[in-house]
Coordinates of C-alpha atoms and ligand atoms in Angstrom, one line a residue:
M1 CA 55.9 56.5 1.5
C2 CA 56.6 56.2 4.6
G3 CA 58.8 53.7 6.1
I4 CA 58.7 51.6 9.1
V5 CA 61.3 49.5 10.7
G6 CA 60.8 48.0 14.1
F7 CA 63.7 45.9 16.5
A8 CA 63.2 43.9 19.4
G9 CA 66.4 42.1 20.0
K10 CA 69.7 41.5 22.3
T11 CA 72.0 44.1 20.5
D12 CA 71.9 47.8 19.7
A13 CA 68.8 48.7 18.2
V14 CA 70.1 52.0 17.0
S15 CA 72.2 50.5 14.3
V16 CA 69.7 47.9 13.0
L17 CA 66.9 50.0 12.9
L18 CA 68.7 53.3 10.8
D19 CA 70.3 50.6 8.8
G20 CA 67.1 49.3 7.7
L21 CA 66.1 52.8 7.1
E22 CA 68.1 53.1 4.4
K23 CA 66.8 50.4 2.6
L24 CA 63.8 52.0 2.8
E25 CA 65.3 55.4 1.4
Y26 CA 64.3 54.9 -2.1
R27 CA 60.3 55.3 -0.7
G28 CA 60.6 59.2 -0.6
Y29 CA 60.6 61.0 2.6
D30 CA 61.3 64.0 4.1
S31 CA 62.1 63.8 8.0
A32 CA 63.2 60.3 9.9
G33 CA 63.5 59.3 13.4
V34 CA 64.1 56.7 16.0
A35 CA 63.1 55.6 19.0
V36 CA 64.4 52.9 21.6
V37 CA 63.9 51.4 25.0
S38 CA 66.6 50.9 27.4
Q39 CA 67.7 47.9 29.1
D40 CA 66.2 50.3 32.6
G41 CA 63.1 51.6 31.1
R42 CA 64.1 55.2 29.4
L43 CA 62.3 56.1 26.3
Q44 CA 64.7 58.1 24.1
I45 CA 64.2 59.7 20.8
K46 CA 65.6 61.1 17.9
K47 CA 64.0 62.9 15.2
S48 CA 64.9 65.5 12.5
K49 CA 64.0 67.3 9.2
G50 CA 65.9 65.8 6.1
R51 CA 67.5 62.6 5.0
L52 CA 68.5 60.1 7.0
A53 CA 72.7 61.3 7.3
V54 CA 70.7 64.6 9.2
L55 CA 70.0 61.9 11.3
R56 CA 72.6 60.3 11.8
E57 CA 74.9 63.8 12.1
Q58 CA 72.5 64.5 15.1
L59 CA 73.0 60.7 16.9
S60 CA 76.5 61.2 16.1
K61 CA 77.0 64.6 18.2
S62 CA 74.7 63.8 21.3
E63 CA 74.5 61.3 24.0
P64 CA 74.3 57.7 22.6
I65 CA 71.2 56.4 22.7
E66 CA 71.0 53.1 23.9
G67 CA 68.4 50.1 23.9
N68 CA 67.8 46.6 22.5
I69 CA 63.9 47.2 21.1
G70 CA 63.0 50.4 18.9
I71 CA 60.9 51.5 16.1
S72 CA 61.6 54.0 13.2
H73 CA 60.6 55.8 10.7
T74 CA 60.9 58.1 7.4
R75 CA 58.1 60.0 6.8
W76 CA 56.3 61.7 4.0
A77 CA 54.5 64.6 5.3
T78 CA 50.5 64.1 4.8
H79 CA 49.7 65.8 8.0
G80 CA 51.6 69.1 8.8
E81 CA 54.3 70.2 7.0
P82 CA 57.8 68.1 7.0
N83 CA 59.8 69.7 10.3
D84 CA 61.7 68.1 13.6
I85 CA 58.4 68.2 15.5
N86 CA 55.9 66.1 12.7
A87 CA 58.6 64.0 12.5
H88 CA 57.9 60.3 14.1
P89 CA 58.0 58.5 16.1
H90 CA 55.8 60.5 18.0
T91 CA 55.1 59.2 22.0
G92 CA 51.9 60.7 24.3
E93 CA 51.8 63.5 27.0
N94 CA 53.9 60.9 30.0
G95 CA 56.0 60.1 28.0
K96 CA 55.9 56.3 28.5
I97 CA 54.8 55.0 24.8
A98 CA 56.3 56.2 21.4
V99 CA 54.4 55.5 17.8
V100 CA 55.3 55.1 14.3
H101 CA 52.4 55.2 11.6
N102 CA 52.5 54.5 8.2
G103 CA 48.7 55.5 6.4
I104 CA 45.8 58.0 7.6
I105 CA 44.0 58.3 11.1
E106 CA 40.5 59.6 9.1
N107 CA 38.9 60.9 12.2
Y108 CA 42.0 61.9 14.2
L109 CA 40.3 65.7 14.0
E110 CA 37.0 64.1 16.4
I111 CA 39.3 62.1 19.1
K112 CA 42.0 65.2 19.1
Q113 CA 39.5 67.0 20.0
F114 CA 38.0 65.2 22.6
L115 CA 41.6 64.7 24.1
I116 CA 41.8 68.3 24.3
N117 CA 38.9 68.9 26.1
E118 CA 40.3 66.1 28.5
G119 CA 42.9 67.9 29.2
V120 CA 45.7 66.6 26.7
T121 CA 48.3 69.3 25.4
F122 CA 49.0 68.6 21.5
Y123 CA 52.2 69.4 20.1
S124 CA 52.3 68.5 16.4
D125 CA 50.1 68.6 13.0
T126 CA 50.2 65.4 12.9
D127 CA 47.3 62.4 13.0
T128 CA 49.8 60.5 14.1
E129 CA 49.9 62.0 17.5
V130 CA 46.4 61.5 18.3
I131 CA 47.1 57.5 18.4
A132 CA 50.0 58.1 20.8
Q133 CA 48.0 60.4 23.3
L134 CA 45.0 58.2 23.0
L135 CA 47.5 54.9 23.9
D136 CA 49.1 57.2 26.6
Y137 CA 45.2 58.6 27.9
Y138 CA 43.8 54.4 27.9
Y139 CA 47.2 53.3 29.7
K140 CA 46.6 55.7 32.6
Q141 CA 43.5 54.0 33.9
N142 CA 45.1 50.5 32.5
S143 CA 49.0 49.9 32.1
D144 CA 48.4 46.9 29.7
I145 CA 49.6 48.5 26.7
T146 CA 48.4 45.5 24.4
E147 CA 45.3 46.3 25.3
C148 CA 45.6 49.9 25.4
V149 CA 46.2 48.9 21.9
Y150 CA 43.1 47.4 21.3
K151 CA 41.2 50.1 22.7
V152 CA 42.9 53.0 20.6
L153 CA 42.1 50.5 17.4
N154 CA 38.8 50.5 18.6
R155 CA 38.5 54.1 18.1
I156 CA 40.5 54.6 15.0
R157 CA 38.5 55.2 11.4
G158 CA 41.8 55.1 8.7
A159 CA 44.7 53.5 7.2
Y160 CA 47.5 52.5 9.4
A161 CA 50.5 50.5 10.2
L162 CA 51.9 51.2 13.8
G163 CA 55.3 50.4 15.4
I164 CA 54.6 50.9 19.4
I165 CA 57.2 50.6 22.1
C166 CA 56.6 51.4 26.0
S167 CA 59.4 52.3 28.8
D168 CA 57.8 50.1 31.0
C169 CA 58.3 47.0 28.7
P170 CA 61.6 47.2 27.5
D171 CA 61.2 43.7 26.0
K172 CA 58.6 44.4 23.8
L173 CA 57.3 45.8 19.8
I174 CA 54.3 46.1 19.5
A175 CA 52.8 46.2 15.9
A176 CA 49.4 46.8 14.3
R177 CA 47.7 47.0 10.9
K178 CA 44.7 48.5 8.2
D179 CA 44.8 49.2 5.1
A180 CA 48.9 49.2 5.0
P181 CA 51.5 46.9 4.1
L182 CA 53.5 45.6 7.8
L183 CA 55.2 42.5 8.0
I184 CA 57.2 40.5 10.5
G185 CA 60.4 39.0 10.4
Y186 CA 61.7 36.6 12.5
G187 CA 65.8 36.3 13.3
E188 CA 67.8 34.2 16.2
N189 CA 67.4 36.2 19.4
S190 CA 66.2 38.7 17.1
N191 CA 62.5 39.5 15.3
F192 CA 61.7 42.6 13.3
I193 CA 58.7 44.7 12.0
A194 CA 59.1 46.7 8.6
S195 CA 56.8 48.1 5.7
D196 CA 59.0 46.6 3.5
V197 CA 61.2 43.6 3.2
T198 CA 64.0 45.6 1.7
A199 CA 64.9 47.1 5.1
L200 CA 65.2 43.4 6.3
L201 CA 67.1 41.1 3.7
A202 CA 70.5 41.8 5.6
Y203 CA 68.8 40.2 8.8
T204 CA 66.3 37.5 8.3
R205 CA 64.7 36.4 4.7
T206 CA 61.7 34.6 7.2
V207 CA 58.9 37.3 7.0
S208 CA 55.1 36.8 8.0
Y209 CA 52.8 39.1 6.0
M210 CA 50.0 41.2 8.4
D211 CA 46.8 41.3 7.7
D212 CA 44.0 43.7 8.0
N213 CA 43.1 44.1 11.8
E214 CA 45.9 42.1 13.1
V215 CA 48.3 43.1 16.4
A216 CA 51.3 41.1 16.6
V217 CA 53.4 41.0 20.3
I218 CA 56.6 41.0 19.5
T219 CA 60.0 40.0 21.9
P220 CA 63.8 38.8 20.9
D221 CA 62.4 35.1 21.4
S222 CA 59.1 35.7 20.6
V223 CA 56.1 36.6 18.2
T224 CA 52.4 36.3 19.0
V225 CA 49.8 37.2 16.4
Y226 CA 46.4 38.0 17.6
D227 CA 43.4 39.0 15.3
A228 CA 40.4 41.6 16.4
D229 CA 39.1 39.6 18.6
K230 CA 42.7 38.8 20.2
N231 CA 42.4 35.0 19.3
V232 CA 46.5 34.0 18.8
I233 CA 46.7 33.7 15.1
E234 CA 49.6 31.0 13.5
K235 CA 51.1 33.0 10.8
E236 CA 52.2 31.8 7.9
K237 CA 56.2 32.4 7.2
H238 CA 57.8 32.4 4.0
T239 CA 61.0 32.8 2.5
V240 CA 62.0 36.0 0.8
E241 CA 64.0 34.8 -2.5
W242 CA 65.5 38.4 -3.5
D243 CA 69.2 38.8 -2.4
V244 CA 70.9 41.4 -1.1
S245 CA 72.3 42.9 -3.5
A246 CA 69.9 43.4 -5.6
A247 CA 68.5 45.7 -3.6
E248 CA 71.9 48.0 -3.7
K249 CA 73.1 49.9 -6.1
G250 CA 76.4 47.4 -7.2
G251 CA 78.7 50.6 -9.2
Y252 CA 75.7 52.0 -11.2
R253 CA 75.3 55.6 -10.1
H254 CA 71.8 55.0 -10.0
F255 CA 69.5 52.8 -9.2
M256 CA 66.8 53.6 -11.8
L257 CA 70.1 52.9 -14.7
K258 CA 70.6 49.7 -12.8
E259 CA 67.2 48.6 -13.6
I260 CA 67.0 50.2 -16.7
T261 CA 70.0 47.5 -16.9
E262 CA 68.5 44.6 -15.5
Q263 CA 65.3 44.2 -17.9
P264 CA 67.0 41.3 -19.9
E265 CA 67.3 38.9 -16.8
A266 CA 64.0 41.1 -14.9
I267 CA 62.1 39.5 -18.7
A268 CA 63.9 36.3 -18.8
K269 CA 62.8 35.7 -14.9
T270 CA 59.3 36.4 -16.0
V271 CA 58.5 34.9 -19.3
N272 CA 61.1 31.3 -19.1
P273 CA 59.7 29.6 -16.5
R274 CA 56.2 30.2 -17.9
M275 CA 57.3 28.7 -21.6
K276 CA 56.9 25.1 -21.5
D277 CA 57.4 22.7 -25.0
G278 CA 57.0 25.7 -27.1
R279 CA 53.7 26.5 -25.4
I280 CA 52.9 29.8 -22.5
C281 CA 51.7 27.7 -19.2
F282 CA 50.3 29.7 -16.4
E283 CA 50.5 26.7 -13.4
E284 CA 47.6 29.7 -11.9
L285 CA 45.3 29.3 -14.4
A286 CA 45.6 25.8 -15.6
E287 CA 44.7 24.8 -11.8
N288 CA 41.7 26.5 -12.3
P289 CA 40.3 26.0 -15.7
D290 CA 36.9 27.9 -15.4
F291 CA 38.3 31.0 -14.1
L292 CA 38.5 32.3 -17.6
K293 CA 34.9 30.9 -19.0
D294 CA 32.3 33.5 -19.8
V295 CA 34.2 36.5 -19.9
S296 CA 32.4 39.5 -21.2
K297 CA 34.2 42.2 -20.0
I298 CA 37.5 43.4 -18.7
Y299 CA 38.8 46.0 -16.6
I300 CA 42.7 46.7 -16.6
I301 CA 42.8 48.9 -13.0
A302 CA 46.6 50.4 -11.9
C303 CA 47.9 53.9 -11.7
G304 CA 50.6 55.6 -12.8
S305 CA 53.0 53.4 -15.4
A306 CA 51.0 50.4 -14.9
Y307 CA 48.0 52.3 -15.9
H308 CA 50.0 53.0 -19.2
V309 CA 50.7 49.1 -19.3
G310 CA 47.0 48.7 -19.0
M311 CA 46.8 50.8 -21.9
V312 CA 48.9 48.7 -23.8
G313 CA 47.1 46.1 -22.6
K314 CA 43.7 47.3 -23.6
Y315 CA 44.9 47.2 -27.3
T316 CA 46.2 43.9 -27.2
L317 CA 43.8 42.1 -25.5
E318 CA 40.4 44.0 -27.4
K319 CA 42.5 42.3 -30.5
L320 CA 43.4 39.0 -29.0
L321 CA 40.4 38.5 -26.7
K322 CA 37.3 40.1 -28.6
I323 CA 36.2 41.1 -25.3
P324 CA 35.7 44.7 -24.6
T325 CA 38.3 45.8 -22.5
E326 CA 38.5 49.0 -20.9
A327 CA 41.9 50.5 -18.4
C328 CA 40.9 52.4 -15.8
L329 CA 43.1 54.3 -14.0
A330 CA 42.3 52.7 -10.3
S331 CA 41.3 56.0 -7.9
E332 CA 38.7 57.0 -11.0
F333 CA 37.8 53.3 -11.0
R334 CA 36.7 53.1 -7.2
Y335 CA 34.5 56.4 -7.4
C336 CA 33.0 55.6 -11.1
D337 CA 29.8 53.4 -10.3
P338 CA 31.9 50.3 -12.8
L339 CA 29.5 47.9 -14.6
V340 CA 30.7 45.3 -13.3
D341 CA 29.4 42.0 -13.3
E342 CA 30.8 38.0 -11.8
N343 CA 31.4 37.9 -16.2
T344 CA 33.6 40.6 -15.8
L345 CA 37.4 39.8 -15.4
A346 CA 39.4 42.6 -13.4
I347 CA 43.5 43.1 -14.6
V348 CA 45.3 44.5 -10.9
I349 CA 48.6 46.4 -12.2
S350 CA 50.9 47.0 -9.4
Q351 CA 54.3 46.9 -9.2
S352 CA 54.6 47.0 -5.4
G353 CA 51.1 45.6 -4.8
E354 CA 50.2 47.8 -2.0
T355 CA 49.0 50.9 -4.3
L356 CA 46.3 52.2 -2.1
D357 CA 43.8 53.6 -5.0
S358 CA 44.5 49.9 -7.0
M359 CA 43.7 47.8 -4.0
A360 CA 40.4 49.5 -3.2
A361 CA 39.6 49.6 -7.0
M362 CA 39.9 45.6 -5.9
R363 CA 38.0 45.3 -3.6
E364 CA 35.3 47.4 -5.4
A365 CA 35.3 45.4 -8.5
K366 CA 35.4 42.3 -6.4
K367 CA 32.3 43.3 -4.1
R368 CA 30.6 44.3 -7.1
G369 CA 31.3 40.2 -8.1
A370 CA 34.2 40.8 -11.0
K371 CA 37.4 38.1 -10.8
V372 CA 40.4 39.2 -10.0
I373 CA 43.7 38.4 -11.4
S374 CA 46.9 40.8 -10.1
L375 CA 49.6 41.4 -11.8
V376 CA 52.1 42.1 -9.0
N377 CA 55.8 42.5 -8.3
V378 CA 56.1 42.1 -4.5
I379 CA 55.7 38.6 -3.2
G380 CA 53.1 38.8 -0.2
S381 CA 51.5 42.3 -0.3
S382 CA 48.4 42.8 -0.2
I383 CA 46.7 43.2 -3.7
A384 CA 48.9 39.6 -4.5
R385 CA 46.9 38.4 -1.6
E386 CA 43.5 39.8 -1.9
S387 CA 43.7 38.8 -5.7
D388 CA 41.8 35.7 -6.9
I389 CA 44.8 34.8 -9.2
V390 CA 48.5 36.5 -8.5
L391 CA 50.4 36.4 -11.6
Y392 CA 53.8 37.3 -10.5
T393 CA 56.3 39.2 -12.2
W394 CA 59.3 38.2 -10.3
A395 CA 61.6 41.5 -11.4
G396 CA 63.4 41.5 -8.0
P397 CA 62.9 44.5 -6.1
E398 CA 62.9 47.9 -7.8
I399 CA 64.0 50.4 -5.9
A400 CA 64.1 53.9 -7.9
V401 CA 61.4 55.8 -7.6
A402 CA 60.6 55.9 -11.4
T403 CA 59.6 52.1 -12.7
T404 CA 61.8 50.9 -15.1
K405 CA 62.2 47.3 -15.0
A406 CA 58.6 46.0 -13.0
Y407 CA 56.9 48.3 -16.3
S408 CA 59.1 46.1 -18.6
T409 CA 57.9 42.8 -16.8
Q410 CA 54.2 44.0 -16.4
L411 CA 53.8 44.5 -20.3
V412 CA 55.1 41.7 -21.5
L413 CA 53.1 39.0 -18.7
L414 CA 50.5 41.2 -19.9
T415 CA 50.9 40.4 -23.5
M416 CA 51.6 36.6 -22.5
F417 CA 48.5 36.1 -20.9
A418 CA 46.3 37.8 -24.0
V419 CA 47.9 35.4 -26.2
Y420 CA 47.6 32.7 -24.1
Y421 CA 44.0 33.6 -23.4
S422 CA 43.6 33.8 -27.1
D423 CA 45.1 30.8 -27.7
I424 CA 42.1 29.2 -25.2
L425 CA 39.8 30.7 -26.3
G426 CA 41.0 29.5 -30.1
I427 CA 41.1 33.0 -31.8
I428 CA 45.3 33.3 -32.3
T429 CA 45.9 31.0 -35.1
E430 CA 48.8 28.3 -34.5
S431 CA 50.9 30.4 -36.6
E432 CA 50.4 33.8 -35.5
Y433 CA 51.1 31.7 -31.9
V434 CA 54.2 30.1 -32.8
S435 CA 55.6 33.4 -34.5
F436 CA 55.1 35.1 -31.4
M437 CA 57.1 32.6 -28.9
R438 CA 59.7 32.5 -31.3
E439 CA 59.8 36.3 -30.6
L440 CA 59.3 35.9 -26.8
E441 CA 62.3 34.1 -26.7
L442 CA 64.3 36.3 -28.3
L443 CA 62.8 39.4 -26.4
P444 CA 65.6 39.4 -23.7
S445 CA 68.3 39.6 -26.1
K446 CA 66.6 42.1 -28.3
V447 CA 66.6 44.4 -25.6
S448 CA 70.2 43.5 -24.8
E449 CA 71.2 44.4 -28.3
I450 CA 69.4 48.4 -27.3
L451 CA 71.3 48.8 -24.5
K452 CA 74.1 48.1 -25.8
D453 CA 74.7 51.3 -27.5
T454 CA 73.6 54.1 -24.6
E455 CA 76.0 56.1 -26.3
K456 CA 73.4 58.5 -28.4
Y457 CA 70.9 58.3 -26.2
Q458 CA 73.0 60.8 -24.3
E459 CA 73.8 62.6 -26.9
A460 CA 70.4 63.4 -27.6
A461 CA 69.7 64.3 -24.3
A462 CA 73.3 66.8 -23.9
R463 CA 71.0 68.3 -27.5
F464 CA 67.6 68.5 -25.5
F465 CA 68.1 68.8 -21.9
N466 CA 67.3 72.7 -21.7
H467 CA 64.3 72.3 -23.1
D468 CA 61.0 73.2 -20.8
S469 CA 58.4 71.3 -22.6
V470 CA 58.0 67.7 -25.0
F471 CA 55.6 66.3 -26.4
F472 CA 55.1 62.5 -27.2
I473 CA 53.3 61.6 -30.3
G474 CA 51.9 58.0 -31.7
R475 CA 49.1 55.8 -32.9
N476 CA 47.8 52.8 -30.8
L477 CA 50.4 50.6 -29.0
D478 CA 53.0 53.6 -29.8
Y479 CA 50.1 56.2 -27.7
A480 CA 50.4 53.8 -24.6
L481 CA 54.0 53.7 -25.3
G482 CA 54.0 57.1 -25.8
L483 CA 52.0 57.8 -21.9
E484 CA 55.3 56.4 -20.2
G485 CA 58.0 58.1 -22.3
S486 CA 56.1 61.0 -21.6
L487 CA 56.1 60.5 -17.3
K488 CA 59.2 59.2 -17.0
L489 CA 60.6 62.3 -18.6
K490 CA 58.7 64.8 -16.6
E491 CA 58.8 63.0 -13.3
I492 CA 62.6 62.6 -13.3
S493 CA 63.7 65.1 -15.1
Y494 CA 61.1 67.7 -14.1
I495 CA 60.3 68.9 -17.9
H496 CA 56.9 70.0 -18.8
S497 CA 55.8 67.2 -21.3
E498 CA 52.5 65.6 -22.5
S499 CA 51.5 62.2 -25.0
Y500 CA 49.0 62.3 -27.3
A501 CA 47.4 60.2 -30.0
A502 CA 49.1 61.1 -33.2
G503 CA 45.6 61.9 -35.0
E504 CA 44.4 63.9 -31.8
L505 CA 46.8 66.5 -32.6
K506 CA 45.1 68.8 -35.0
H507 CA 41.9 69.0 -32.8
G508 CA 44.3 71.7 -30.5
T509 CA 47.9 70.6 -29.4
I510 CA 49.3 71.8 -32.3
S511 CA 48.8 75.7 -31.7
L512 CA 51.3 75.0 -29.0
I513 CA 54.7 74.0 -31.7
E514 CA 56.4 76.3 -32.5
P515 CA 59.7 76.6 -33.8
G516 CA 62.6 74.6 -31.8
T517 CA 59.4 73.2 -29.4
L518 CA 60.8 69.0 -29.0
V519 CA 58.1 66.9 -31.0
V520 CA 59.3 62.4 -29.5
S521 CA 57.7 60.5 -32.1
L522 CA 56.9 57.0 -31.9
A523 CA 56.6 54.9 -34.7
T524 CA 57.0 51.3 -33.9
Y525 CA 53.2 50.0 -35.0
A526 CA 54.2 48.8 -38.1
P527 CA 50.3 49.3 -39.6
L528 CA 50.3 52.8 -38.8
I529 CA 53.7 54.2 -39.7
E530 CA 52.7 56.2 -42.7
K531 CA 49.9 57.8 -40.6
T532 CA 52.0 58.4 -37.8
A533 CA 54.7 59.9 -40.3
S534 CA 52.6 62.3 -41.8
N535 CA 51.9 64.0 -38.3
V536 CA 55.8 64.2 -38.7
V537 CA 55.3 66.0 -41.5
E538 CA 52.7 68.2 -39.8
V539 CA 54.9 69.4 -36.9
Q540 CA 58.2 69.8 -38.6
S541 CA 55.9 71.7 -41.0
R542 CA 55.5 74.5 -37.9
G543 CA 59.3 73.9 -36.8
A544 CA 59.6 71.1 -34.6
E545 CA 62.7 68.9 -33.7
V546 CA 61.6 65.9 -34.1
L547 CA 63.4 62.7 -32.6
T548 CA 61.8 59.4 -33.4
I549 CA 61.7 56.0 -32.3
A550 CA 61.1 53.5 -34.8
T551 CA 61.6 49.7 -36.1
Q552 CA 64.9 49.0 -38.3
S553 CA 62.5 48.8 -40.7
N554 CA 60.2 51.8 -40.8
A555 CA 62.7 54.0 -40.0
E556 CA 63.6 55.7 -43.4
K557 CA 59.9 56.4 -44.0
L558 CA 60.1 59.3 -40.9
K559 CA 62.0 61.9 -42.5
T560 CA 64.0 62.8 -39.5
K561 CA 67.8 63.8 -39.3
K562 CA 69.7 60.8 -38.8
E563 CA 71.3 62.2 -35.1
N564 CA 67.7 62.5 -33.9
S565 CA 66.5 58.5 -34.8
F566 CA 66.5 56.0 -32.6
T567 CA 65.7 52.6 -34.2
V568 CA 64.9 49.2 -32.2
P569 CA 65.0 45.8 -34.0
D570 CA 61.7 44.3 -35.3
T571 CA 60.1 41.9 -33.3
D572 CA 56.4 40.5 -32.9
P573 CA 54.0 43.9 -33.1
L574 CA 52.4 42.7 -29.4
L575 CA 56.3 42.9 -28.4
Q576 CA 56.7 46.3 -30.0
P577 CA 56.6 48.0 -26.7
N578 CA 59.1 45.9 -24.5
L579 CA 61.4 47.5 -26.8
G580 CA 60.4 50.6 -27.7
V581 CA 60.0 51.4 -24.1
I582 CA 63.7 51.0 -23.9
P583 CA 65.4 54.4 -25.5
L584 CA 62.4 56.2 -23.6
Q585 CA 64.0 55.3 -20.3
L586 CA 67.8 56.3 -21.2
F587 CA 66.6 59.5 -22.7
A588 CA 64.6 60.5 -20.2
Y589 CA 67.4 59.1 -17.5
Y590 CA 69.9 60.9 -19.0
V591 CA 68.3 64.4 -19.7
A592 CA 67.5 64.3 -15.9
L593 CA 71.7 63.3 -15.4
N594 CA 71.8 66.9 -17.7
R595 CA 69.7 68.5 -15.0
G596 CA 71.4 67.6 -11.9
C597 CA 68.1 66.0 -11.1
D598 CA 68.1 63.6 -7.9
I599 CA 67.6 60.8 -10.3
D600 CA 66.2 57.9 -8.0
K601 CA 64.2 59.8 -5.4
P602 CA 62.6 62.9 -7.4
R603 CA 60.8 65.6 -5.5
N604 CA 57.8 65.1 -4.2
L605 CA 57.5 61.1 -5.4
A606 CA 57.5 57.6 -2.8
K607 CA 57.8 54.7 -4.4
S608 CA 54.7 53.1 -2.9
V609 CA 51.7 55.4 -2.4
T610 CA 50.2 53.9 0.1
V611 CA 47.8 56.9 0.7
E612 CA 44.5 57.8 -1.1
Ligands
F6R701 C1 55.9 56.0 -12.4 C2 55.8 55.0 -11.3 C3 54.2 54.8 -10.8 C4 53.8 54.1 -10.2 C5 52.1 54.0 -9.9 C6 51.8 52.6 -9.4 O1 57.5 55.4 -13.0 O2 56.7 54.1 -11.1 O3 53.3 55.7 -11.9 O4 53.5 53.1 -11.5 O5 52.4 54.7 -8.6 O6 52.7 51.8 -8.0 P1 52.6 50.4 -8.4 O7 53.3 49.4 -9.6 O8 53.6 49.9 -7.6 O9 50.8 50.2 -8.1

């Protein structure tokens, strides 16, 4: 989704801004732009449709734009098609103020009409231009730019992260936030704003996270943050541990492949700090012993792949806790009038911690009395800060749009939580616990074992990449896993695919199976292998090509061609999805590679979905 980088320093702003935007390219965008104020008070803007390379080329071909204060943006179109005019930054009529904006202004039409009645002429279709023009309108009446920002904020409704510069203030950058991520970076003789910390890693590791309704006035030497009532507030500073190389490709062809390969290490980072003397230890929960008391219902709330983790969690938590558990799509949960009370536990899962639907659903659950635990990767993100307890996945930055290592770490973390809680409730037996812990320790090495031999997935991908429709089938945990396999494939290869509970096939979908149809059968969930095996026979007898992913001990129960059958090591049944997902990720990756797709930045998708 849209990215913002702002700089207030004593050196060239454009290079810092472009460099920062480059680090945000992974989020998905369709146009980019930059604005700087020169020392002699000229506002200069360059923006263009397309990738950052196009903007760079334009900048190199025209008069250089120079200044030490600037804002920049990568846009993912919501209001108005992607083109040069709709790209940010936007300005008001007198060309003194420039604005970049992430989010959506809900009442922009009403304000636009007001300004048109006042004689303002609009040039773009965006909601953001309304902010720039309204600022301009107030600035004509009162040339205190910070005051004008407050006036605008009091008038707009919706979500925003804003970066604002004004040619009359050549040393000042203003930032504001509501329901869209924005952080401040503190450097030497320079300060920054960014929508995502990866944009700043090369410059600073000291950041603070802006909260809703805050306004920051930033110069090269100072940062002053105000609340909605213009009181100065002290912001807590955090040190970002992620290193720069973690956000770079490091010789891999794609971030996605790098991140798939990083999974053993990412899982170890999630698991190891929480294993103490053979027990699972969540310090965050141990400090609040009453937090998990009297829970009578659990909602797992998330979007996309994180929701698929929730689907696995539904089976795991119900089995281990005997508490009714529902996995809910955040976008549905927030509007479904959910039955939540103070004995409800809401578990919100999010890599970015900024997904708007997940955040809104979390707020809804909280408002209705639920206790909220979040499983989040990005430290200090909004969901992390607003939940009662946050369990971080510590997977490091995930850059590819399609999640892999974040999914795996969410999965293992949720499973660990289920086992931990089951132990508190006295449900899991000691021998089950000990056997789980043994396998948990071995998990990274078992993932590595699968990753050692990627050739067979490349070969399978070469055989199947031309298919235009693929079905995934499985039961119980394998059904939940199939949902993720199907999403991975469709989002990066653009092949239509669906995932079904295997037993459901004959209630309709089987009519789509014809000679040559590819069916991916997941058979890692031991208790239901025989059932899945008969579903495989059903589709095979209708001519389907079946590709299976099974545990080593179950592989021979499925009668599939040798070259179409992949095995994963056996482990504790609760951890089996953590192994089963690896072949699915690799298969999707190599299929997309064969099809020549833009794997790290699939069309129309964004890494962090901060609009509804
Ligand atoms: C798919 C994918 C998305 C995200 C979803 C939630 O590969 O990455 O489906 O899982 O948009 O994002 P987060 O986890 O950031 O809330």
